[in-house]
Coordinates of C-alpha atoms in Angstrom, one line a residue:
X1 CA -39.4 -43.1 -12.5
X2 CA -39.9 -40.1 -10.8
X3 CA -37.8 -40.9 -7.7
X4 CA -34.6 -41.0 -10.8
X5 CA -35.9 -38.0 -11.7
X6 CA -36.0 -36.3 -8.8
X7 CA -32.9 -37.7 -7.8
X8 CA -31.3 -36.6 -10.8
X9 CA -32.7 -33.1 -10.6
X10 CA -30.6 -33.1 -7.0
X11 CA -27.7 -34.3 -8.7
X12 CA -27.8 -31.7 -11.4
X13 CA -28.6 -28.5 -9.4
X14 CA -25.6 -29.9 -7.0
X15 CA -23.3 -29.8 -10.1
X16 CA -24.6 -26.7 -11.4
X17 CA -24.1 -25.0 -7.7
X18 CA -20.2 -26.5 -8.1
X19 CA -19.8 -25.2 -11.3
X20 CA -21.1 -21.6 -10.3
X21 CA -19.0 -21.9 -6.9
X22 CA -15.5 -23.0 -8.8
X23 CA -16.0 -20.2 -11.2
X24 CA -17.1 -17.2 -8.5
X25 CA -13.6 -18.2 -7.2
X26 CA -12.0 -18.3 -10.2
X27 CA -13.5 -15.3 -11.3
X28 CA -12.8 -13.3 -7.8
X29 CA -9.0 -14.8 -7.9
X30 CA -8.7 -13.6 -12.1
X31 CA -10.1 -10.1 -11.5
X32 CA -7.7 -9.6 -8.1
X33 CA -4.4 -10.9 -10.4
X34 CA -5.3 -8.9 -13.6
X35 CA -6.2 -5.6 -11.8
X36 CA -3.0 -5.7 -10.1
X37 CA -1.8 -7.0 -13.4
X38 CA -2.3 -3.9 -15.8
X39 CA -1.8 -1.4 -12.4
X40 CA 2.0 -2.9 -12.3
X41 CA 2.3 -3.2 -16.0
X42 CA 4.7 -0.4 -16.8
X43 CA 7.2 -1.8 -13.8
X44 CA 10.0 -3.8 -15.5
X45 CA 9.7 -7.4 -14.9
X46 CA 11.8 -10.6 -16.0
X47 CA 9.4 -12.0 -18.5
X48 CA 8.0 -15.2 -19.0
X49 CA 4.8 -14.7 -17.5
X50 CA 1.9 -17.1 -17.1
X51 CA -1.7 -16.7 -15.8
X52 CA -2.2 -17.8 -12.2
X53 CA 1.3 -19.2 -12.0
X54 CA 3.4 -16.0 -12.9
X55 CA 7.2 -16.7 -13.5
X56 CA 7.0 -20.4 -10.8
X57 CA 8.3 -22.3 -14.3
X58 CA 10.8 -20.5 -14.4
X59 CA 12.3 -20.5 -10.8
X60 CA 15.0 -23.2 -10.3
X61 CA 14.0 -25.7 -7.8
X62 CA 17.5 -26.4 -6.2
X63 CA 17.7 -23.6 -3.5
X64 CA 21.5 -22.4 -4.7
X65 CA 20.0 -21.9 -8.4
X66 CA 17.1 -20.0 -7.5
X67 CA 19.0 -17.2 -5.1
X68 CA 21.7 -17.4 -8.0
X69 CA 19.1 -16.2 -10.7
X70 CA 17.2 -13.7 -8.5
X71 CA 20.8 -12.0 -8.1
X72 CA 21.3 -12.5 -11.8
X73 CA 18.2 -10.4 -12.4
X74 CA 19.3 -7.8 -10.2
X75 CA 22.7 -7.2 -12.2
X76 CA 21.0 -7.4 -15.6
X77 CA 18.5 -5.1 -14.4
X78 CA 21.3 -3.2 -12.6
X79 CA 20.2 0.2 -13.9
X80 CA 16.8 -0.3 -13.1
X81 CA 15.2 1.1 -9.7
X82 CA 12.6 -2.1 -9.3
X83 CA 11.8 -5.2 -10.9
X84 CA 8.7 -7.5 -11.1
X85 CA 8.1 -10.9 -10.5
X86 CA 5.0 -12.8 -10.0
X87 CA 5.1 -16.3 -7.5
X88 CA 1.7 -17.9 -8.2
X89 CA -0.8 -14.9 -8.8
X90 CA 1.0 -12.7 -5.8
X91 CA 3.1 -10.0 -7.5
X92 CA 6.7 -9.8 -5.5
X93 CA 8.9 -6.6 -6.5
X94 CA 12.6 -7.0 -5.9
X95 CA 14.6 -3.9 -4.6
X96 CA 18.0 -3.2 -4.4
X97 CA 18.9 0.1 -4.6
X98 CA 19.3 2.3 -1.4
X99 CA 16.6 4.6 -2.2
X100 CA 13.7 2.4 -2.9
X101 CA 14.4 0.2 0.0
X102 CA 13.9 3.3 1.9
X103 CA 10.4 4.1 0.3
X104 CA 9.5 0.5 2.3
X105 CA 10.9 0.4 4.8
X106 CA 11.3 4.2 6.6
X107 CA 6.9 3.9 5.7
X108 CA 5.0 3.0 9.0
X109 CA 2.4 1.8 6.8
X110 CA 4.1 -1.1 4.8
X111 CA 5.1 -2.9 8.3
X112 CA 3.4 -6.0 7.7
X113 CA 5.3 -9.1 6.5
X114 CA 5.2 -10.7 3.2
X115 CA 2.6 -13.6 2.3
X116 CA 5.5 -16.0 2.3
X117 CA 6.2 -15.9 5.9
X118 CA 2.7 -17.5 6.6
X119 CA 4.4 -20.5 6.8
X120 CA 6.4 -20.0 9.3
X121 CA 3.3 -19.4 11.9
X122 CA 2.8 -22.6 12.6
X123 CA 6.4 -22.7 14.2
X124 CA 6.7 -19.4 15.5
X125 CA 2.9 -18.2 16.1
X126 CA 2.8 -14.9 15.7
X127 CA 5.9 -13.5 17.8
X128 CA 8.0 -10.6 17.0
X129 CA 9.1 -11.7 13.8
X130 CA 5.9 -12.5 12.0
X131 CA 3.4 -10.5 13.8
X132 CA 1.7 -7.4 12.5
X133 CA -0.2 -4.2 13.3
X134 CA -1.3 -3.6 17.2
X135 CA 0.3 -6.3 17.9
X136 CA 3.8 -6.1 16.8
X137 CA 3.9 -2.7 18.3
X138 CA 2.9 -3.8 21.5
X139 CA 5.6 -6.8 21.6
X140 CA 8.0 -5.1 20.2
X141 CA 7.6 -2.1 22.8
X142 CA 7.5 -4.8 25.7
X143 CA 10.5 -7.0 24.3
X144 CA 13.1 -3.6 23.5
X145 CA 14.1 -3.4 27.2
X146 CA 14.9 -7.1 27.3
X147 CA 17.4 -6.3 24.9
X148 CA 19.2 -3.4 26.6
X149 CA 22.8 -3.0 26.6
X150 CA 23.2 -3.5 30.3
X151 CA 21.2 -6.7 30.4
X152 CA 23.5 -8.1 26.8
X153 CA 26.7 -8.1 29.1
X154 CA 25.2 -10.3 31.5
X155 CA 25.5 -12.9 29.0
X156 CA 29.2 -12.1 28.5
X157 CA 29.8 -15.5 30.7
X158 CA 28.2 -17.4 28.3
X159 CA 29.0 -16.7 25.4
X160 CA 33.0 -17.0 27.1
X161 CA 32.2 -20.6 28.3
X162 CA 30.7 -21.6 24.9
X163 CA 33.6 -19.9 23.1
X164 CA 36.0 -21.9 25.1
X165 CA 34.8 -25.4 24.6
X166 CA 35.0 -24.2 20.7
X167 CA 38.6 -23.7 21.2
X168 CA 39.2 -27.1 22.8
X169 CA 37.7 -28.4 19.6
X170 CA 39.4 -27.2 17.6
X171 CA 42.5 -27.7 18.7
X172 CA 42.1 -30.8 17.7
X173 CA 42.1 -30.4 14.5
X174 CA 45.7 -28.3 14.3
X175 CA 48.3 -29.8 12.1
X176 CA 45.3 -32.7 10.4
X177 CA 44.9 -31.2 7.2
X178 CA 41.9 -28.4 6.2
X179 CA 38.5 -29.4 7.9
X180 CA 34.8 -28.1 7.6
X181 CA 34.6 -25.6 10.3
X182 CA 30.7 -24.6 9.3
X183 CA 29.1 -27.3 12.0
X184 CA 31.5 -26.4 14.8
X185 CA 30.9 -22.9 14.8
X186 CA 27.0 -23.3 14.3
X187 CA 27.0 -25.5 17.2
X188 CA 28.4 -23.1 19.3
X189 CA 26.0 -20.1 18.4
X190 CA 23.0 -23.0 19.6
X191 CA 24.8 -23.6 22.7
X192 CA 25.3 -19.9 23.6
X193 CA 21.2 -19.1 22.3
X194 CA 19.8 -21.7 24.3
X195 CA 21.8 -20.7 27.6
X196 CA 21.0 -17.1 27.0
X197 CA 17.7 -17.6 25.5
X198 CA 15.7 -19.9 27.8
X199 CA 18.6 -20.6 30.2
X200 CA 18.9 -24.4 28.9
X201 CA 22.3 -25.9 28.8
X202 CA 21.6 -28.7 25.6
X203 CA 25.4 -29.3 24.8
X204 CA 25.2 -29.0 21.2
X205 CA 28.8 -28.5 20.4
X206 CA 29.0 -32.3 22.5
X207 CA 25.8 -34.0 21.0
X208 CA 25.0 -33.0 17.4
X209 CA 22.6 -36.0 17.4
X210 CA 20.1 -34.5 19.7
X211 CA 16.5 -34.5 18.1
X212 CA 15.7 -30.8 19.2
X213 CA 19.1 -29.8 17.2
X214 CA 18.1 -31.6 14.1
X215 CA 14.8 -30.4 14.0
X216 CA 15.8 -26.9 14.2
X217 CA 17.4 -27.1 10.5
X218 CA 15.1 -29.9 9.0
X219 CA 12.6 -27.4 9.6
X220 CA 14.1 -24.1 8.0
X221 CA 14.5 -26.5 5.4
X222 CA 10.9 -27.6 5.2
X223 CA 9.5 -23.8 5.2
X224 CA 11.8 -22.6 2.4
X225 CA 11.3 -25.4 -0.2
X226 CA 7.3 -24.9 0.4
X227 CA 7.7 -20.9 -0.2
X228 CA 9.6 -21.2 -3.6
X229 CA 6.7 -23.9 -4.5
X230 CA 3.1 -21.8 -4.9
X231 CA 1.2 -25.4 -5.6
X232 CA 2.1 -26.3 -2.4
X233 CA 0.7 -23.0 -0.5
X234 CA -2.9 -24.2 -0.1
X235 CA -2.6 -26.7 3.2
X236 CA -4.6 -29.9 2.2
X237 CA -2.3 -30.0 -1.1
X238 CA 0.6 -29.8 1.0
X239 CA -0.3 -32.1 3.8
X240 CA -1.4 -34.9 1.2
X241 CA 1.8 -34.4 -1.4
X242 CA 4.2 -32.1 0.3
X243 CA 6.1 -32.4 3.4
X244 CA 3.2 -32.2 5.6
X245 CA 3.6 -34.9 7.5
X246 CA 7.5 -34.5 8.3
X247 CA 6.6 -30.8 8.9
X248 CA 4.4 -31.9 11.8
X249 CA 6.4 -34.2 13.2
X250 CA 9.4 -31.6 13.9
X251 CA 6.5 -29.1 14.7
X252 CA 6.0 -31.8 17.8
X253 CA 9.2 -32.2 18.6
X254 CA 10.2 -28.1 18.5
X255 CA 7.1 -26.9 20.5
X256 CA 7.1 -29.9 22.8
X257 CA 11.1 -29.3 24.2
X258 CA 10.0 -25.3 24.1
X259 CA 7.1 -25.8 26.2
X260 CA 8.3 -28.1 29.0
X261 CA 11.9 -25.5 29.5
X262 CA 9.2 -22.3 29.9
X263 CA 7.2 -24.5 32.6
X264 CA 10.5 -26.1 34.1
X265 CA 11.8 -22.4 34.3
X266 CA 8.6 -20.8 35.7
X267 CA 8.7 -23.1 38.3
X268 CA 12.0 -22.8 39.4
X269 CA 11.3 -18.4 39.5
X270 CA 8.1 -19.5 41.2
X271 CA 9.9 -21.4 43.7
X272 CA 12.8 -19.0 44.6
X273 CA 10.2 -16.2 44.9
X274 CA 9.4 -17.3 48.1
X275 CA 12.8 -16.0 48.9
X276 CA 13.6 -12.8 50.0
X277 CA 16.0 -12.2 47.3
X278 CA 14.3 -13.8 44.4
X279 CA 16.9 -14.0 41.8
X280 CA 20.0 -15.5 44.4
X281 CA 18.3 -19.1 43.1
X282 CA 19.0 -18.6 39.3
X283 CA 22.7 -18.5 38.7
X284 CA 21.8 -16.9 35.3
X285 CA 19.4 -14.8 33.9
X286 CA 17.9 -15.7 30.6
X287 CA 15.4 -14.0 28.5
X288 CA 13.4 -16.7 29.1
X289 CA 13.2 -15.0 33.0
X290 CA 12.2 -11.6 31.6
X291 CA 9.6 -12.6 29.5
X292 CA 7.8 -14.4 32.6
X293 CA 8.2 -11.4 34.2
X294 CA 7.2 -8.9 31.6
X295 CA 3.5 -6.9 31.6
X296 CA 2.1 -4.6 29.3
X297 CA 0.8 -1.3 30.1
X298 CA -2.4 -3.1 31.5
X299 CA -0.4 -4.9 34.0
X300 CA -1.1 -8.0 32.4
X301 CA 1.8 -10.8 32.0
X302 CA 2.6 -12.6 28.6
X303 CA 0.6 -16.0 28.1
X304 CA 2.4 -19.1 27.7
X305 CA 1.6 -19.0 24.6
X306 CA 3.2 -15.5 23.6
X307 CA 6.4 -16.4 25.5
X308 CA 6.7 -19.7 23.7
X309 CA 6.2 -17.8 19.7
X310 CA 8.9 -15.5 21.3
X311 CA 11.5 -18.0 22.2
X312 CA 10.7 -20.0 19.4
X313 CA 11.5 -17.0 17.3
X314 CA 14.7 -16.2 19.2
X315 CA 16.2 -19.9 18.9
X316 CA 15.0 -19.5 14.9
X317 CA 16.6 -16.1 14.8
X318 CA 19.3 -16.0 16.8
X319 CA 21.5 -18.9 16.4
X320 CA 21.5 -19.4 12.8
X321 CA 22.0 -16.1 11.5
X322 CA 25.1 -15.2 14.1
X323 CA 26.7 -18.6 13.5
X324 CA 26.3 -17.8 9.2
X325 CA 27.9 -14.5 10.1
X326 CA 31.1 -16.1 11.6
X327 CA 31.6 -18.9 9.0
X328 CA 31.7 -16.3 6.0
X329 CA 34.0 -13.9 8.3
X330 CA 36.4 -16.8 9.1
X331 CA 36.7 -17.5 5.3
X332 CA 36.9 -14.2 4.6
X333 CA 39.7 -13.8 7.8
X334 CA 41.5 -16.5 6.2
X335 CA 41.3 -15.7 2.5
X336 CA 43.1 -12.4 3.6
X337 CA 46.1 -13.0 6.1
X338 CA 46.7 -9.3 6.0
X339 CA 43.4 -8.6 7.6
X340 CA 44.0 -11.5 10.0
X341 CA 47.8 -9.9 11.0
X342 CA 45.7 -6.5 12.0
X343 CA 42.8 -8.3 14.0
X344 CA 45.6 -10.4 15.7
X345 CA 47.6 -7.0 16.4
X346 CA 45.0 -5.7 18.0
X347 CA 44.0 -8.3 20.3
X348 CA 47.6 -8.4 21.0
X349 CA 47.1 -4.9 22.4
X350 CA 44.3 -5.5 24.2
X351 CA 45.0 -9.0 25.6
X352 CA 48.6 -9.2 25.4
X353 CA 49.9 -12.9 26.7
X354 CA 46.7 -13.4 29.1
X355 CA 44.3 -15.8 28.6
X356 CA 41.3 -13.8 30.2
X357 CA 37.9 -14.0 29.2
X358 CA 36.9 -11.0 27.3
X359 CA 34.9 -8.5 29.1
X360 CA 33.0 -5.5 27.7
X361 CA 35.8 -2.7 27.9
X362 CA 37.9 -5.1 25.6
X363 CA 34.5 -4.8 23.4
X364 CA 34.4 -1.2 23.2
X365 CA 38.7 -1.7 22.1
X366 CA 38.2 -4.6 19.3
X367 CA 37.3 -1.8 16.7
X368 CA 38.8 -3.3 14.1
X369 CA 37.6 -6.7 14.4
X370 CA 34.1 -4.8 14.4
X371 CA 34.9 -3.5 10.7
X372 CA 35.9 -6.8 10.0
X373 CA 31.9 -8.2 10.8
X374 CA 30.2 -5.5 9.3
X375 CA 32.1 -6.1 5.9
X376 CA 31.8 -9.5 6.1
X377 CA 28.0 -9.0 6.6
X378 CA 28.0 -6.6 3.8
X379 CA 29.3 -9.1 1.6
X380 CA 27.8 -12.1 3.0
X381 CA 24.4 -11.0 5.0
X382 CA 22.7 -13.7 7.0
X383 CA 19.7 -13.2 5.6
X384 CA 20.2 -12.5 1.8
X385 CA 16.8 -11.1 1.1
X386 CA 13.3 -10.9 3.3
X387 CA 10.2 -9.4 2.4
X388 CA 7.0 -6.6 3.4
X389 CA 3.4 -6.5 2.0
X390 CA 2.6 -3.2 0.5
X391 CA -0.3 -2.1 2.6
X392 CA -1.9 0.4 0.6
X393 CA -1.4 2.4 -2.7
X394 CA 2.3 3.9 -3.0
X395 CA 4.7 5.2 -5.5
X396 CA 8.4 4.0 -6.0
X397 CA 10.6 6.0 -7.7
X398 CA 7.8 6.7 -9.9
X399 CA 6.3 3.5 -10.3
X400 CA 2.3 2.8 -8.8
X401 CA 2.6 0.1 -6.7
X402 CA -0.7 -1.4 -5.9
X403 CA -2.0 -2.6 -2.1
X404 CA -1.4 -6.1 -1.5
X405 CA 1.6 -6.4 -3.8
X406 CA 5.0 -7.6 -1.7
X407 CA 8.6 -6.3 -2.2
X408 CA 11.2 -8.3 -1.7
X409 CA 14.5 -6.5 -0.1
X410 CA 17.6 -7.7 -1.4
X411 CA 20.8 -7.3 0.7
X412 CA 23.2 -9.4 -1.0
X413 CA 22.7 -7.3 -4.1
X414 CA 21.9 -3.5 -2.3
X415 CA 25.6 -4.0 -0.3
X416 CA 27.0 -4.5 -3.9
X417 CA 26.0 -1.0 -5.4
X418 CA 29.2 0.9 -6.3
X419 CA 27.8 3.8 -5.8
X420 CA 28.5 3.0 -2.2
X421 CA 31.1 0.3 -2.1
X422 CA 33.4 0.8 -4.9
X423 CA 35.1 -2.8 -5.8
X424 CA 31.9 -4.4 -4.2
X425 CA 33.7 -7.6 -4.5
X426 CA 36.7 -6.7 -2.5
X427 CA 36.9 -7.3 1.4
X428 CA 37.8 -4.3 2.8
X429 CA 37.0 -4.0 6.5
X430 CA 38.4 -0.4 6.3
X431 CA 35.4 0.9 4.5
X432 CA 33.6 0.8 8.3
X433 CA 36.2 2.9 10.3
X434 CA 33.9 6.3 11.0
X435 CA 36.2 8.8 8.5
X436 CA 35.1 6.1 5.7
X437 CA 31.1 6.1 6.5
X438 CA 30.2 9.5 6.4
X439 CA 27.4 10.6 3.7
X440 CA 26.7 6.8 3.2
X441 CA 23.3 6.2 2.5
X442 CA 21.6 5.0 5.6
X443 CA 19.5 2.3 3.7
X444 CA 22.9 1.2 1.6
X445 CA 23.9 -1.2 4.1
X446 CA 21.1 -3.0 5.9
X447 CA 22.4 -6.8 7.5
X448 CA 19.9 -6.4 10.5
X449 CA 17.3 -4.5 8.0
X450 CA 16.3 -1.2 8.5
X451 CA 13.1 1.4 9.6
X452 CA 11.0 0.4 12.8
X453 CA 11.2 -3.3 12.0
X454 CA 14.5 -3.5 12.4
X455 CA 16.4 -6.9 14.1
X456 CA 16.1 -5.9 17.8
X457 CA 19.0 -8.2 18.6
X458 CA 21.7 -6.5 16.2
X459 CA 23.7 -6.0 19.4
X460 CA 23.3 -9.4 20.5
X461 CA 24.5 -11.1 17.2
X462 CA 27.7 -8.2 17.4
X463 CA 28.5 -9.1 20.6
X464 CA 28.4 -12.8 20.0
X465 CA 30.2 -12.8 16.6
X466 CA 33.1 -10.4 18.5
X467 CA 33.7 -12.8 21.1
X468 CA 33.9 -15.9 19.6
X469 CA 36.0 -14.7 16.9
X470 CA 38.3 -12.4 19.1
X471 CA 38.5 -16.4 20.7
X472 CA 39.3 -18.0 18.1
X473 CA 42.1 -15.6 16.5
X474 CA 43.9 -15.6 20.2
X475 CA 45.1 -19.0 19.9
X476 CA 45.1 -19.8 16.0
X477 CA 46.1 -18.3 12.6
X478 CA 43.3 -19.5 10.6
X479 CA 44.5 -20.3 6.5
X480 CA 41.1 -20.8 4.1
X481 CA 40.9 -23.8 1.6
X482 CA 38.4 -22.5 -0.4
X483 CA 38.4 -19.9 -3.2
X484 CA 36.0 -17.0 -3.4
X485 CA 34.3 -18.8 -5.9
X486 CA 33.9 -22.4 -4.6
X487 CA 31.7 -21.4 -1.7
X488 CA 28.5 -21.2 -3.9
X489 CA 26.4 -19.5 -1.4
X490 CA 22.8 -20.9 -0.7
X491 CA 20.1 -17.8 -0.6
X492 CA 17.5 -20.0 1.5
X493 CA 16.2 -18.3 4.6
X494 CA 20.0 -18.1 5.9
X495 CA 22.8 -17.5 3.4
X496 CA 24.8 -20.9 4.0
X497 CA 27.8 -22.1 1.6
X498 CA 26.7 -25.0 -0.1
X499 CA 29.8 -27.4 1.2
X500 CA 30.9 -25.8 4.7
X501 CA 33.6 -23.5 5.3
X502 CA 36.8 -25.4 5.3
X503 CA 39.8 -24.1 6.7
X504 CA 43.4 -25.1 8.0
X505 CA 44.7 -23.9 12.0
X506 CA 47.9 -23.2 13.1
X507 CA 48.8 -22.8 17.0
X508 CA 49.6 -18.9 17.6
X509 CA 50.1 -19.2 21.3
X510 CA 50.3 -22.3 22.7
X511 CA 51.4 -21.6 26.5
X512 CA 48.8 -19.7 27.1
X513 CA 46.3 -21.6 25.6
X514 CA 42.9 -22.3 28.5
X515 CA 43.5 -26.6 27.8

């Protein structure tokens, strides 16, 4: 009897412990959300709050709806500097106007990202994207010269070569009828980030079916439906009723492929070291090559491991956002044949009948076609809205804004104030000649962000963009199928139309076509 007892007793004080456990955490998590709570009370927000979960019953699952209604909120709320919403018990303000964006992101302080992007470490580690502090100034210090104009038009070639087969593709579809143009383009932008990237020729635009490829969208896919979901945040939940297991499997696959080109590549630099003149045995340089090479003030080289979360990050970063960019600008080039007629003009002028591949001084001449990106990112920017943690106690535009509350930065809607882009809606490339920019608010236009933590391959995607659609526009007059309307843009971590871009070609110059 006294052994059940006993054993009892155990049994009871174990409960009690639980009990007293599950409510020090509820209590700790309770007094965290309500203090930040009543500090942000006087900061509009949409309504429709709920302890613990915030406004999550209100978000629309289907990723199309829920970037719809965040840019709903913004033009109800057009008037209003900031709004509030709450994801789970993490308060998110969303900011659209020029001059709070600044407050954010022109602060030194508030460089850390946003909780959300925590689940993207497991993909990218903590590379220049994601990291934070000491470290991100470090990387980012070591990374800028890797990025230097000089060193871009090196990779001129490739981008040429991978422009080219493009044009050979479609060719084939002249004269057929309108056709989804949205894979063939994004195809090419792989193609041209793995060359330049980590010097890997995987021939996307030729086999769509390769795993690596695949895995590369199923997992943007993966990361964005788990942040809109805060029950799926806490990693045993997720591994056991989420995507866990799918997530893993295309973690495998993306880190495995990654891994074996930086020691395939390390070895072949090893190798022609021995050489007098080292670099004679790569017939390109990739960035791949200059992060082997790269050492911090220490002297000390980058791990395998920080090379990999860096060209992780750039085949993340730098293939989907460029080839976004040129879908929406080919609609947009094809919606307006006016616009078209004046890019073609130009080219005309710099090209005339040659074929050539496109070199750097025809670059610096393709000013036009330059306004014609920019206005196309304005109203269609690759990534429609990203996010910073506020790192300590700040005021926006007279607001307290709490420590440890995010802001979410909204692009899509900020390049629609008319303040500074009067008939948002209207594609005027014009508005980016110099005469038409001056006394713009710097922070009113922000496709690449903005402050310290801005994209350090802006010049990159540019340069990219400019040469495959200078490419395409030589050879075909390009005649959209879609109205402005029917390309119901997804706001996931890329801004994608929902059904592809579909377009019809025409032959402009068939002689001097490179086929």
């Amino acid at each position: 009897m006294a052994v059940v007892l006993g054993g009892y007793t155990v049994a009871l004080l174990g409960v009690s412990f639980f009990i007293v456990v599950i409510t020090y955490i509820t209590y700790q998590l309770l007094s965290r959300h309500l203090h930040k709570w009543f500090q942000m009370k006087p900061i509009p927000e949409i309504g429709g709050t709920f302890p613990i979960i915030g406004n999550a019953l209100q978000f629309k699952t289907n990723a199309r709806d829920f970037f719809c209604q965040i840019v709903d909120y913004t033009r109800e709320f057009q008037n209003t500097p900031l709004l509030k919403i709450w994801i789970g018990p993490i308060p998110f303000l969303i900011l659209f106007h020029a001059e709070t964006i600044e407050t954010v992101l022109n602060n030194p302080v508030h460089m850390d990202k946003a909780y959300a992007y925590k689940f993207l470490h497991p993909w990218l580690g903590t590379g220049l994207l994601t990291s934070t502090g000491l470290k991100w100034r470090q990387r980012r210090k070591m990374l800028t010269p890797t990025f230097h104009f000089s060193i871009l038009t090196e990779f001129l070639e490739v981008m040429n070569e991978q422009a080219e087969v493009l044009v050979e593709k479609l060719e084939k579809e002249v004269g057929k009828g309108p056709f989804n143009c949205f894979n063939h383009i994004t195809l090419c932008a792989l193609d041209i980030i793995c060359e330049t990237a980590m010097g890997k020729k995987i021939y996307a635009q030729s086999n769509y079916d390769s795993e690596y490829v695949q895995s590369v969208y199923k997992m943007s896919e993966i990361i964005i439906r788990r942040q809109r979901m805060p029950w799926f945040w806490p990693d045993f939940i997720y591994n056991y009723f989420g995507d866990g297991w799918e997530h893993n499997k295309r973690l495998k696959i993306l880190h495995s492929f990654t891994s074996n080109v930086i020691y395939e590549r390390a070895e072949y630099i090893s190798y022609n070291e021995s050489d007098s003149e080292s670099d004679q045995g790569i017939r390109r340089r990739a960035f791949l090559d200059m992060l082997l090479k790269t050492t911090d003030e220490d002297g000390n080289k980058l791990s395998h491991q920080d090379i990999q979360e860096e060209v992780d990050t750039f085949m993340f970063r730098g293939h989907d956002t460029t080839a976004a960019a040129m879908n929406w600008a080919i609609h947009l080039l094809g919606s307006h044949p006016e616009v078209q007629r004046k890019v073609q003009q130009e080219l005309q002028e710099v090209f005339g009948a040659s074929d050539r591949p496109i070199n750097t001084e025809d670059l610096k001449k393709l000013k036009y076609l330059e306004c014609v990106v920019k206005e196309s990112l304005r109203l269609f920017p690759s990534v429609p809205f990203f996010a910073r943690s506020i790192c300590e106690d700040c005021h926006i535009n007279g607001f307290k804004v709490p420590k440890g509350a995010n802001a979410i930065i909204l692009p899509y809607a900020l390049h629609r104030d008319p303040r500074y882009f009067p008939e948002p809606e209207e594609f005027r490339p014009e508005r980016f000649l110099p005469e038409n920019s001056v006394g713009r608010h710097p922070y009113a236009y922000i496709p690449f962000s903005a402050g310290l933590r801005n994209c350090i391959g802006q010049r990159f995607a540019i340069m990219e963009e400019k040469v495959v659609l200078a490419s395409i526009l030589r050879y075909f007059n390009i005649e959209a199928c879609q109205k402005r309307d029917e390309l119901r843009p997804l706001g996931e971590l890329i801004l994608r139309p929902e059904k592809g871009i579909w377009i019809k070609l025409e032959r402009r110059k068939p002689q001097t076509a490179p086929y």
